[in-house]
Short mmCIF file of C-alpha atoms in Angstrom, two decimals:
data_model
loop_
_atom_site.label_atom_id
_atom_site.label_comp_id
_atom_site.label_asym_id
_atom_site.label_seq_id
_atom_site.Cartn_x
_atom_site.Cartn_y
_atom_site.Cartn_z
CA MET A 1 133.21 132.07 168.09
CA SER A 2 132.66 128.58 167.38
CA GLU A 3 129.13 128.81 168.12
CA ILE A 4 128.86 130.94 165.01
CA LEU A 5 129.36 127.82 162.80
CA ASN A 6 126.86 125.91 164.44
CA LYS A 7 124.42 127.75 161.79
CA SER A 8 123.07 126.35 158.62
CA ALA A 9 124.36 127.61 155.51
CA ARG A 10 120.81 129.12 154.78
CA GLU A 11 120.76 130.76 158.38
CA THR A 12 124.26 132.06 157.84
CA LEU A 13 123.55 133.66 154.70
CA THR A 14 120.19 135.19 156.17
CA ALA A 15 122.26 136.78 158.90
CA PHE A 16 124.72 138.07 156.57
CA ALA A 17 121.80 139.90 154.67
CA ALA A 18 120.37 141.26 157.65
CA LYS A 19 124.05 142.25 159.01
CA ASP A 20 123.51 140.57 162.16
CA LEU A 21 126.61 138.71 161.49
CA SER A 22 129.46 139.61 159.02
CA PRO A 23 131.22 137.40 156.66
CA VAL A 24 134.32 138.49 158.26
CA GLU A 25 133.42 137.42 161.46
CA TYR A 26 132.33 133.81 160.14
CA MET A 27 135.48 133.56 158.30
CA GLN A 28 137.57 134.54 161.35
CA ALA A 29 135.71 131.76 163.45
CA LEU A 30 136.29 129.35 160.47
CA ILE A 31 139.70 129.90 160.14
CA THR A 32 140.05 129.33 164.07
CA ARG A 33 138.52 126.13 163.95
CA VAL A 34 140.57 124.88 160.78
CA GLU A 35 143.79 126.06 162.69
CA ASP A 36 142.77 124.07 165.80
CA SER A 37 141.51 121.05 163.80
CA GLU A 38 143.76 120.24 160.92
CA PRO A 39 146.92 118.98 162.74
CA GLN A 40 144.47 116.00 163.92
CA VAL A 41 141.91 115.81 160.85
CA GLY A 42 144.18 116.27 157.97
CA ALA A 43 141.54 117.40 155.11
CA LEU A 44 142.62 120.39 153.78
CA TYR A 45 145.52 121.45 151.44
CA ALA A 46 145.94 125.10 149.75
CA PHE A 47 144.37 126.71 152.86
CA GLU A 48 144.56 130.43 152.23
CA PRO A 49 143.48 132.30 155.47
CA GLU A 50 144.55 135.84 154.19
CA ARG A 51 143.01 135.84 151.07
CA SER A 52 140.00 134.31 152.41
CA LEU A 53 139.70 137.25 154.99
CA GLU A 54 140.06 139.68 152.33
CA GLU A 55 137.47 138.15 150.20
CA ALA A 56 135.02 138.16 153.58
CA LYS A 57 135.98 142.10 153.76
CA ALA A 58 134.88 142.58 150.30
CA SER A 59 131.51 140.63 150.57
CA GLU A 60 130.98 142.64 154.05
CA ALA A 61 131.17 145.65 152.26
CA ARG A 62 128.52 144.52 149.44
CA TYR A 63 126.18 143.64 152.15
CA MET A 64 126.45 146.90 153.83
CA ALA A 65 125.79 148.42 150.77
CA GLY A 66 122.92 146.41 150.06
CA THR A 67 124.40 144.51 146.57
CA PRO A 68 125.47 141.10 147.66
CA LYS A 69 127.00 139.51 144.63
CA GLY A 70 125.03 136.44 144.53
CA LEU A 71 123.09 133.61 146.15
CA LEU A 72 126.16 132.36 148.08
CA ASP A 73 128.10 135.84 148.78
CA GLY A 74 130.43 135.47 151.57
CA MET A 75 129.80 131.70 152.24
CA PRO A 76 132.98 129.34 152.63
CA VAL A 77 133.13 126.08 150.52
CA THR A 78 135.90 123.70 149.93
CA ILE A 79 136.86 122.10 146.51
CA LYS A 80 138.11 118.92 145.92
CA ASP A 81 141.91 118.62 144.59
CA LEU A 82 140.60 116.91 141.25
CA ILE A 83 138.23 120.29 140.24
CA ALA A 84 140.45 122.86 138.64
CA MET A 85 140.43 126.36 139.87
CA LYS A 86 142.22 128.94 137.93
CA GLY A 87 145.69 129.87 138.96
CA GLU A 88 146.04 126.86 141.25
CA PRO A 89 147.72 123.55 140.34
CA VAL A 90 145.50 120.19 140.39
CA PRO A 91 147.89 117.73 142.15
CA MET A 92 145.35 114.93 141.45
CA GLY A 93 146.36 113.75 144.98
CA THR A 94 149.49 112.32 143.67
CA ALA A 95 153.22 113.15 144.00
CA ALA A 96 153.77 112.21 140.26
CA THR A 97 151.89 115.32 139.12
CA GLU A 98 153.73 118.33 137.92
CA LEU A 99 152.13 121.38 139.52
CA ILE A 100 151.13 123.56 136.63
CA PRO A 101 148.80 126.31 137.69
CA ALA A 102 145.14 125.69 136.10
CA ALA A 103 144.27 128.01 133.07
CA GLU A 104 140.73 128.43 133.94
CA ASP A 105 138.03 127.35 136.88
CA ALA A 106 136.24 124.15 136.20
CA PRO A 107 132.37 124.76 135.83
CA ILE A 108 131.76 124.69 139.61
CA PRO A 109 134.17 127.03 140.68
CA ALA A 110 133.36 129.25 137.90
CA ARG A 111 129.55 129.16 139.32
CA LEU A 112 130.72 129.37 142.72
CA ARG A 113 132.52 132.55 141.93
CA GLU A 114 129.71 134.25 139.95
CA ASP A 115 127.56 133.84 143.14
CA GLY A 116 130.15 135.23 145.60
CA ALA A 117 131.36 132.07 147.44
CA ILE A 118 134.83 132.02 149.26
CA MET A 119 136.54 128.92 148.08
CA PHE A 120 138.70 129.00 151.24
CA ALA A 121 140.39 125.61 150.62
CA ARG A 122 140.96 122.83 148.66
CA THR A 123 140.37 119.32 150.18
CA THR A 124 142.63 116.05 149.82
CA CYS A 125 141.83 113.05 147.70
CA PRO A 126 144.10 109.86 147.06
CA ASP A 127 146.12 109.50 143.90
CA TYR A 128 144.29 109.95 140.95
CA GLY A 129 140.97 109.76 143.07
CA MET A 130 141.46 105.95 142.73
CA LEU A 131 140.89 104.92 146.53
CA SER A 132 138.29 104.96 149.05
CA SER A 133 140.75 106.34 151.55
CA GLY A 134 142.42 109.31 152.64
CA LEU A 135 145.88 107.81 151.69
CA SER A 136 147.77 109.94 149.20
CA SER A 137 151.10 110.23 148.05
CA TYR A 138 150.88 114.07 147.82
CA HIS A 139 148.47 114.91 150.81
CA ASN A 140 148.60 114.57 154.31
CA LEU A 141 146.83 111.70 155.75
CA ALA A 142 143.00 112.53 156.22
CA HIS A 143 141.63 111.09 159.39
CA ASN A 144 137.55 110.49 160.10
CA PRO A 145 136.85 112.96 162.72
CA TRP A 146 134.40 110.68 164.49
CA LYS A 147 137.46 108.20 165.41
CA LEU A 148 140.85 109.65 164.28
CA SER A 149 142.30 106.25 164.13
CA GLU A 150 139.67 105.67 161.31
CA ASN A 151 139.65 106.11 157.55
CA PRO A 152 137.20 108.88 156.36
CA GLY A 153 136.55 107.11 152.89
CA GLY A 154 137.31 108.50 149.38
CA SER A 155 138.09 109.68 147.07
CA SER A 156 136.62 112.79 148.23
CA ALA A 157 138.17 112.13 151.74
CA GLY A 158 139.37 115.68 152.78
CA ALA A 159 135.70 116.95 151.81
CA SER A 160 134.06 114.53 154.32
CA ALA A 161 136.54 114.96 156.86
CA ALA A 162 136.01 118.74 156.71
CA GLY A 163 132.32 118.20 156.70
CA ALA A 164 132.30 116.22 159.77
CA ALA A 165 134.85 118.07 161.60
CA GLY A 166 132.74 121.37 161.13
CA TYR A 167 134.70 123.42 158.30
CA GLY A 168 131.53 125.08 157.45
CA PRO A 169 128.73 123.44 156.11
CA LEU A 170 129.39 123.43 152.37
CA HIS A 171 131.76 121.06 150.63
CA ILE A 172 132.12 119.94 147.06
CA GLY A 173 133.31 116.29 145.99
CA THR A 174 133.31 114.13 142.73
CA ASP A 175 131.90 110.50 142.27
CA ILE A 176 132.75 108.00 139.69
CA GLY A 177 132.08 104.94 141.74
CA GLY A 178 130.82 106.22 145.24
CA SER A 179 133.35 108.69 145.79
CA ILE A 180 131.04 111.25 147.27
CA ARG A 181 128.53 108.59 148.85
CA LEU A 182 131.03 106.32 150.30
CA PRO A 183 132.86 108.94 152.42
CA ALA A 184 129.72 110.89 153.24
CA GLY A 185 128.31 107.42 154.67
CA TRP A 186 131.48 106.87 157.02
CA THR A 187 131.25 110.26 157.93
CA GLY A 188 127.64 111.07 158.64
CA LEU A 189 127.04 113.69 156.05
CA PHE A 190 124.47 114.09 153.29
CA GLY A 191 126.26 113.02 150.17
CA PHE A 192 124.47 113.49 146.72
CA LYS A 193 125.51 112.19 143.40
CA PRO A 194 123.24 113.55 140.83
CA THR A 195 121.89 112.60 137.43
CA LEU A 196 124.95 112.31 135.06
CA GLY A 197 125.24 115.78 133.71
CA ARG A 198 122.92 117.44 136.11
CA ILE A 199 125.81 119.44 137.41
CA PRO A 200 128.27 120.30 134.88
CA ILE A 201 131.97 119.01 135.35
CA TYR A 202 135.30 118.99 133.76
CA PRO A 203 136.89 117.01 132.38
CA TYR A 204 134.00 114.42 131.92
CA TYR A 205 134.08 110.53 132.12
CA THR A 206 131.85 107.73 132.00
CA GLY A 207 129.87 108.05 135.16
CA ARG A 208 131.70 110.93 136.67
CA CYS A 209 129.77 113.36 138.63
CA ALA A 210 130.31 116.13 141.20
CA GLY A 211 127.88 117.12 144.14
CA PRO A 212 127.53 118.47 147.47
CA MET A 213 128.72 116.83 150.78
CA THR A 214 127.01 118.62 153.68
CA PRO A 215 125.66 118.11 157.17
CA THR A 216 122.11 118.53 156.15
CA VAL A 217 119.91 118.14 153.22
CA ASP A 218 119.20 121.82 153.14
CA ASP A 219 122.64 122.64 153.09
CA ALA A 220 123.04 120.46 149.81
CA ALA A 221 119.90 122.06 148.33
CA LEU A 222 121.36 125.51 148.81
CA LEU A 223 124.30 124.96 146.42
CA MET A 224 122.16 123.19 143.95
CA PRO A 225 120.95 126.30 141.78
CA THR A 226 124.52 127.71 141.83
CA ILE A 227 126.22 124.46 140.83
CA THR A 228 123.95 123.15 138.11
CA ARG A 229 123.96 126.31 136.08
CA PRO A 230 125.16 125.40 132.38
CA ASP A 231 128.74 125.12 131.20
CA TRP A 232 129.52 124.63 127.47
CA ARG A 233 132.53 122.38 128.26
CA ASP A 234 130.61 119.28 129.66
CA ALA A 235 129.49 117.46 126.79
CA THR A 236 127.46 115.06 129.15
CA ALA A 237 125.43 117.61 130.23
CA GLN A 238 121.83 117.62 130.54
CA PRO A 239 119.35 120.72 129.47
CA TYR A 240 119.65 123.21 132.10
CA GLU A 241 116.41 123.10 134.38
CA ALA A 242 115.81 126.09 136.66
CA ILE A 243 114.76 123.57 139.44
CA ASP A 244 113.37 124.60 142.96
CA TRP A 245 115.62 122.48 145.04
CA GLN A 246 114.01 123.22 148.32
CA VAL A 247 111.54 120.73 147.87
CA PRO A 248 109.17 119.39 150.92
CA ALA A 249 110.00 116.30 152.51
CA ALA A 250 108.13 113.47 150.71
CA ASP A 251 104.95 112.05 151.53
CA VAL A 252 105.55 108.53 151.26
CA ARG A 253 102.22 107.10 151.44
CA GLY A 254 101.39 104.67 148.62
CA MET A 255 104.93 104.93 147.21
CA LYS A 256 106.78 101.53 146.61
CA ILE A 257 110.05 101.63 147.67
CA GLY A 258 112.59 98.83 146.69
CA LEU A 259 114.96 97.49 149.48
CA MET A 260 118.53 96.12 148.36
CA LEU A 261 120.38 94.43 151.08
CA ASP A 262 122.58 92.25 149.15
CA ALA A 263 124.99 94.03 146.63
CA GLY A 264 125.43 91.06 144.57
CA CYS A 265 129.24 90.75 144.62
CA GLY A 266 132.03 92.11 147.05
CA ILE A 267 132.07 92.34 150.76
CA ASP A 268 129.09 91.20 152.91
CA PRO A 269 127.50 94.07 154.58
CA GLU A 270 128.14 93.98 158.19
CA PRO A 271 125.31 92.99 160.55
CA GLU A 272 125.37 96.59 162.28
CA VAL A 273 125.17 97.98 158.61
CA ILE A 274 122.18 95.55 157.80
CA ALA A 275 120.36 96.39 161.11
CA ALA A 276 120.37 100.08 160.54
CA VAL A 277 119.34 99.98 157.06
CA GLN A 278 116.42 97.73 157.61
CA ALA A 279 115.54 99.94 160.61
CA ALA A 280 115.32 102.80 158.12
CA ALA A 281 113.01 100.90 155.55
CA ASP A 282 110.89 100.22 158.54
CA THR A 283 110.56 103.97 159.22
CA PHE A 284 109.49 104.27 155.57
CA ALA A 285 106.96 101.53 155.89
CA ALA A 286 105.69 103.17 159.11
CA GLN A 287 105.15 106.40 157.24
CA GLY A 288 103.16 104.50 154.63
CA ALA A 289 105.45 103.19 152.01
CA GLU A 290 105.33 99.64 150.55
CA ILE A 291 108.74 98.36 150.96
CA VAL A 292 109.59 95.61 148.37
CA PRO A 293 112.72 93.40 148.73
CA ILE A 294 114.66 93.62 145.40
CA ALA A 295 117.56 91.51 143.70
CA PRO A 296 121.32 92.92 143.53
CA VAL A 297 121.60 95.30 140.29
CA LEU A 298 125.76 94.27 140.15
CA THR A 299 127.10 90.91 139.29
CA ARG A 300 130.79 89.78 139.79
CA GLU A 301 131.16 90.23 135.91
CA MET A 302 130.38 93.35 135.99
CA LEU A 303 132.39 94.58 138.79
CA ASP A 304 135.66 92.62 137.51
CA GLY A 305 134.89 93.64 134.08
CA LEU A 306 134.97 97.30 135.06
CA ASP A 307 138.39 96.78 137.19
CA ILE A 308 140.11 95.65 134.15
CA ALA A 309 138.89 98.45 132.15
CA TRP A 310 139.92 100.88 134.40
CA ARG A 311 143.32 99.10 135.13
CA ALA A 312 144.11 99.63 131.56
CA HIS A 313 143.01 103.26 131.63
CA PHE A 314 144.90 104.30 134.39
CA TRP A 315 147.97 102.07 133.07
CA GLY A 316 147.61 104.27 130.06
CA ILE A 317 147.89 107.56 131.94
CA ILE A 318 150.93 106.22 134.19
CA GLU A 319 153.00 104.61 131.06
CA ALA A 320 152.86 108.35 129.73
CA LEU A 321 154.93 109.44 132.81
CA ALA A 322 158.64 109.61 132.95
CA PRO A 323 159.95 106.65 134.72
CA GLU A 324 161.29 108.98 137.85
CA ARG A 325 157.44 110.37 138.32
CA ARG A 326 155.87 106.93 137.84
CA ASP A 327 158.01 105.97 141.05
CA MET A 328 156.13 108.93 143.11
CA ILE A 329 152.56 107.32 142.76
CA LEU A 330 151.39 105.42 145.65
CA PRO A 331 152.24 102.01 145.33
CA TYR A 332 148.99 100.49 145.81
CA ILE A 333 147.65 102.25 142.98
CA ARG A 334 150.57 101.44 140.77
CA GLN A 335 150.45 97.62 141.65
CA TRP A 336 146.53 97.97 140.74
CA ALA A 337 147.15 99.68 137.53
CA GLU A 338 149.81 97.64 136.23
CA ALA A 339 147.68 94.44 135.83
CA GLY A 340 146.20 96.65 133.01
CA ALA A 341 149.33 96.77 131.20
CA SER A 342 149.26 92.79 130.38
CA ALA A 343 145.38 92.89 129.74
CA SER A 344 144.08 91.45 126.40
CA PRO A 345 142.35 94.21 124.05
CA VAL A 346 139.58 91.82 124.03
CA ALA A 347 139.26 91.61 127.79
CA VAL A 348 139.60 95.49 128.20
CA ALA A 349 136.92 95.95 125.67
CA LEU A 350 134.63 93.12 127.28
CA GLY A 351 135.17 94.88 130.68
CA ALA A 352 134.24 98.38 129.33
CA ASP A 353 130.98 96.92 127.85
CA GLN A 354 129.96 96.17 131.39
CA THR A 355 129.18 99.76 131.96
CA PHE A 356 126.20 99.31 129.55
CA ALA A 357 125.24 96.07 131.23
CA MET A 358 124.97 98.11 134.66
CA ARG A 359 122.87 100.76 132.66
CA GLU A 360 120.67 97.86 131.60
CA SER A 361 120.45 96.19 135.20
CA THR A 362 119.93 99.66 137.11
CA ALA A 363 117.04 100.68 134.56
CA LYS A 364 115.49 97.39 134.76
CA ALA A 365 115.16 97.92 138.62
CA PHE A 366 112.86 100.75 138.42
CA GLN A 367 110.33 98.92 136.55
CA HIS A 368 108.22 98.20 139.53
CA VAL A 369 109.32 100.73 142.28
CA ASP A 370 109.61 104.38 142.71
CA ALA A 371 112.86 104.39 144.39
CA ILE A 372 115.59 102.13 146.43
CA LEU A 373 117.05 101.79 149.61
CA THR A 374 120.31 100.34 150.17
CA PRO A 375 123.42 100.40 152.46
CA VAL A 376 126.17 103.04 151.30
CA ASN A 377 129.24 101.10 152.84
CA PRO A 378 129.26 97.36 153.64
CA ASN A 379 131.59 97.90 156.38
CA VAL A 380 131.54 100.10 159.67
CA SER A 381 135.12 101.50 159.27
CA TYR A 382 138.61 100.44 158.59
CA PRO A 383 141.98 102.01 159.61
CA ALA A 384 143.19 105.43 158.39
CA ASP A 385 146.15 104.35 156.67
CA TRP A 386 144.74 101.66 154.85
CA ALA A 387 144.06 102.24 150.99
CA SER A 388 140.83 100.50 150.78
CA PRO A 389 138.53 98.50 153.08
CA THR A 390 140.33 95.36 151.76
CA ASN A 391 143.74 97.02 151.69
CA ASP A 392 144.49 94.70 148.80
CA PRO A 393 145.26 95.82 145.11
CA ALA A 394 144.10 92.48 143.95
CA LEU A 395 140.41 93.28 145.42
CA PRO A 396 140.20 96.99 144.96
CA PHE A 397 136.47 97.58 144.30
CA GLU A 398 134.98 94.89 146.82
CA HIS A 399 133.44 97.95 148.81
CA ILE A 400 131.97 99.64 146.09
CA GLY A 401 128.85 97.13 145.15
CA PHE A 402 126.16 99.22 146.45
CA THR A 403 127.34 102.67 144.89
CA VAL A 404 128.75 102.06 141.22
CA ALA A 405 126.21 100.60 139.28
CA TRP A 406 124.21 103.95 139.65
CA ASN A 407 127.01 105.75 138.09
CA MET A 408 127.04 103.69 135.36
CA GLY A 409 123.12 104.02 135.16
CA GLU A 410 123.21 107.74 135.64
CA GLN A 411 120.64 107.39 138.27
CA PRO A 412 120.56 110.15 141.04
CA ALA A 413 121.44 108.92 144.57
CA CYS A 414 122.69 110.16 148.05
CA SER A 415 124.02 108.67 151.36
CA ILE A 416 122.22 109.99 154.60
CA ASN A 417 123.17 108.87 157.92
CA CYS A 418 120.97 106.26 159.27
CA GLY A 419 122.33 105.49 162.53
CA PHE A 420 125.86 104.64 164.60
CA SER A 421 127.66 101.52 165.21
CA ALA A 422 128.29 100.39 168.75
CA SER A 423 131.80 102.03 168.36
CA GLY A 424 130.19 105.51 167.23
CA MET A 425 131.05 105.39 163.64
CA PRO A 426 128.50 106.65 161.24
CA ILE A 427 126.49 104.15 159.04
CA GLY A 428 124.79 105.54 155.62
CA LEU A 429 121.64 104.95 154.14
CA GLN A 430 121.59 105.21 150.11
CA ILE A 431 118.41 106.63 148.27
CA VAL A 432 118.24 106.02 144.58
CA ALA A 433 115.80 107.42 142.18
CA PRO A 434 115.36 107.11 138.57
CA ARG A 435 117.36 109.08 136.11
CA PHE A 436 116.21 112.84 136.09
CA GLN A 437 114.41 112.64 139.43
CA ASP A 438 116.77 114.27 141.40
CA THR A 439 114.38 116.07 143.33
CA LYS A 440 112.68 112.76 144.43
CA VAL A 441 116.09 111.88 146.35
CA PHE A 442 116.03 115.33 148.05
CA ALA A 443 112.41 115.04 149.37
CA LEU A 444 113.02 111.28 150.47
CA ALA A 445 116.06 112.28 152.17
CA LYS A 446 114.55 115.44 153.41
CA ALA A 447 111.60 113.07 154.98
CA PHE A 448 113.89 110.73 156.46
CA GLU A 449 116.08 113.34 158.05
CA GLY A 450 112.98 114.77 159.77
CA TRP A 451 111.92 111.34 161.21
CA ARG A 452 115.46 110.63 162.12
CA GLY A 453 116.22 113.90 163.74
CA PRO A 454 119.29 115.85 163.58
CA ILE A 455 122.85 114.73 164.49
CA THR A 456 123.81 116.84 167.80
CA ASN A 457 127.21 115.33 168.45
CA TRP A 458 129.34 116.30 165.41
CA PRO A 459 132.88 115.82 166.39
CA ARG A 460 134.77 119.02 167.15
CA PHE A 461 138.38 119.91 167.76
CA ASP A 462 137.90 123.62 168.93
CA ARG A 463 140.25 124.76 171.58
CA GLU A 464 137.39 125.41 174.18
CA ARG A 465 136.31 121.59 173.51
CA THR A 466 138.14 118.72 172.06
CA SER A 467 136.16 115.35 171.34
CA ALA A 468 136.76 112.77 168.76
#
């Protein structure tokens, strides 16, 4: 049964349409894998196998009648905790949240339902999505399937763990400073953060995006026509474009591609990370691109300014809670946010202004290059029960130096695996393109994926074989 799950999303849907594979058979195999794996991985909550099987039966009937509902009919997808689904609570990763069922779907689940996808489970995240970790006061601890003692990253922790453990190919995360790309990098997935507003999201916030986290570039491309469809609730949304996301691999001959190996501040990239990203850049060069070393886009002033602005913002959320609920928040998060209570209004305002400094810096970086390559994560891995790579609330964002500026600058960016450490942990390459050039990221990633070759040793915890 587990072999059914080795197909790509597109192959699976083709098999459904040809009646060579039933959505019920696929869902049964997926349920078995989840039940075998979850005690070790801890990626999911609100896993509903009975409801999912009923939806799979309805999908099977539609295929048998030749009337599939939409582009994704019968295909399982996971949705991150932070994204509302009608009738289900949105815990926000924290025990402090009152579990009130959502009145309506957020944009992405709404579009997925329209196309017949089966949202069979939610994925875990840390409190308020404010950690690069699977640590949460509400959810079970998420682990990295490649090595269960290690962290899957975050805040889309459960999505990354589910994707790497083979819970189907399609997963949705969110990203405000790296929360799709960072965990994708640590778990070997392709994770895509679009141009701000390309994929409608609600609630929206400066730099906040949603996007796919999948084993391959093509799996992510399959999701894009559905999840980019318009939704009036996102006041930051771009005008809808009916884009063909199944783009061919880029021909990089003559392209000028920037290589940024220094984030400008934060944790210095480990030697294995530098070596893997440099090797990826050398591959682009061997294919005809001109590789141009470029300076960092982030400064210490930018990162620290964002830190104090976010601390104040989150303290405002926490302060509104009843005292007994404040006490339920993960201590790391509460300790981090408390510094915002004593911050001066001037410091908070100047800190918020650093988002515009990042916007200017990232736009400037593209004046002489077509795309930019960087590491995703500065380190190879860190313990599963740590709140962040530093595990220090006084140094919360030292690991997001390569990712956060592109959120504030609104450029599309992805993480794609570019190698493994000596310890067997995945290493991510970030590919960034100018605003609105989302398909360029897909084309470059598709090219690199082809040069790299497929990942064939994904960790699995099926009954017939267990690996980690």
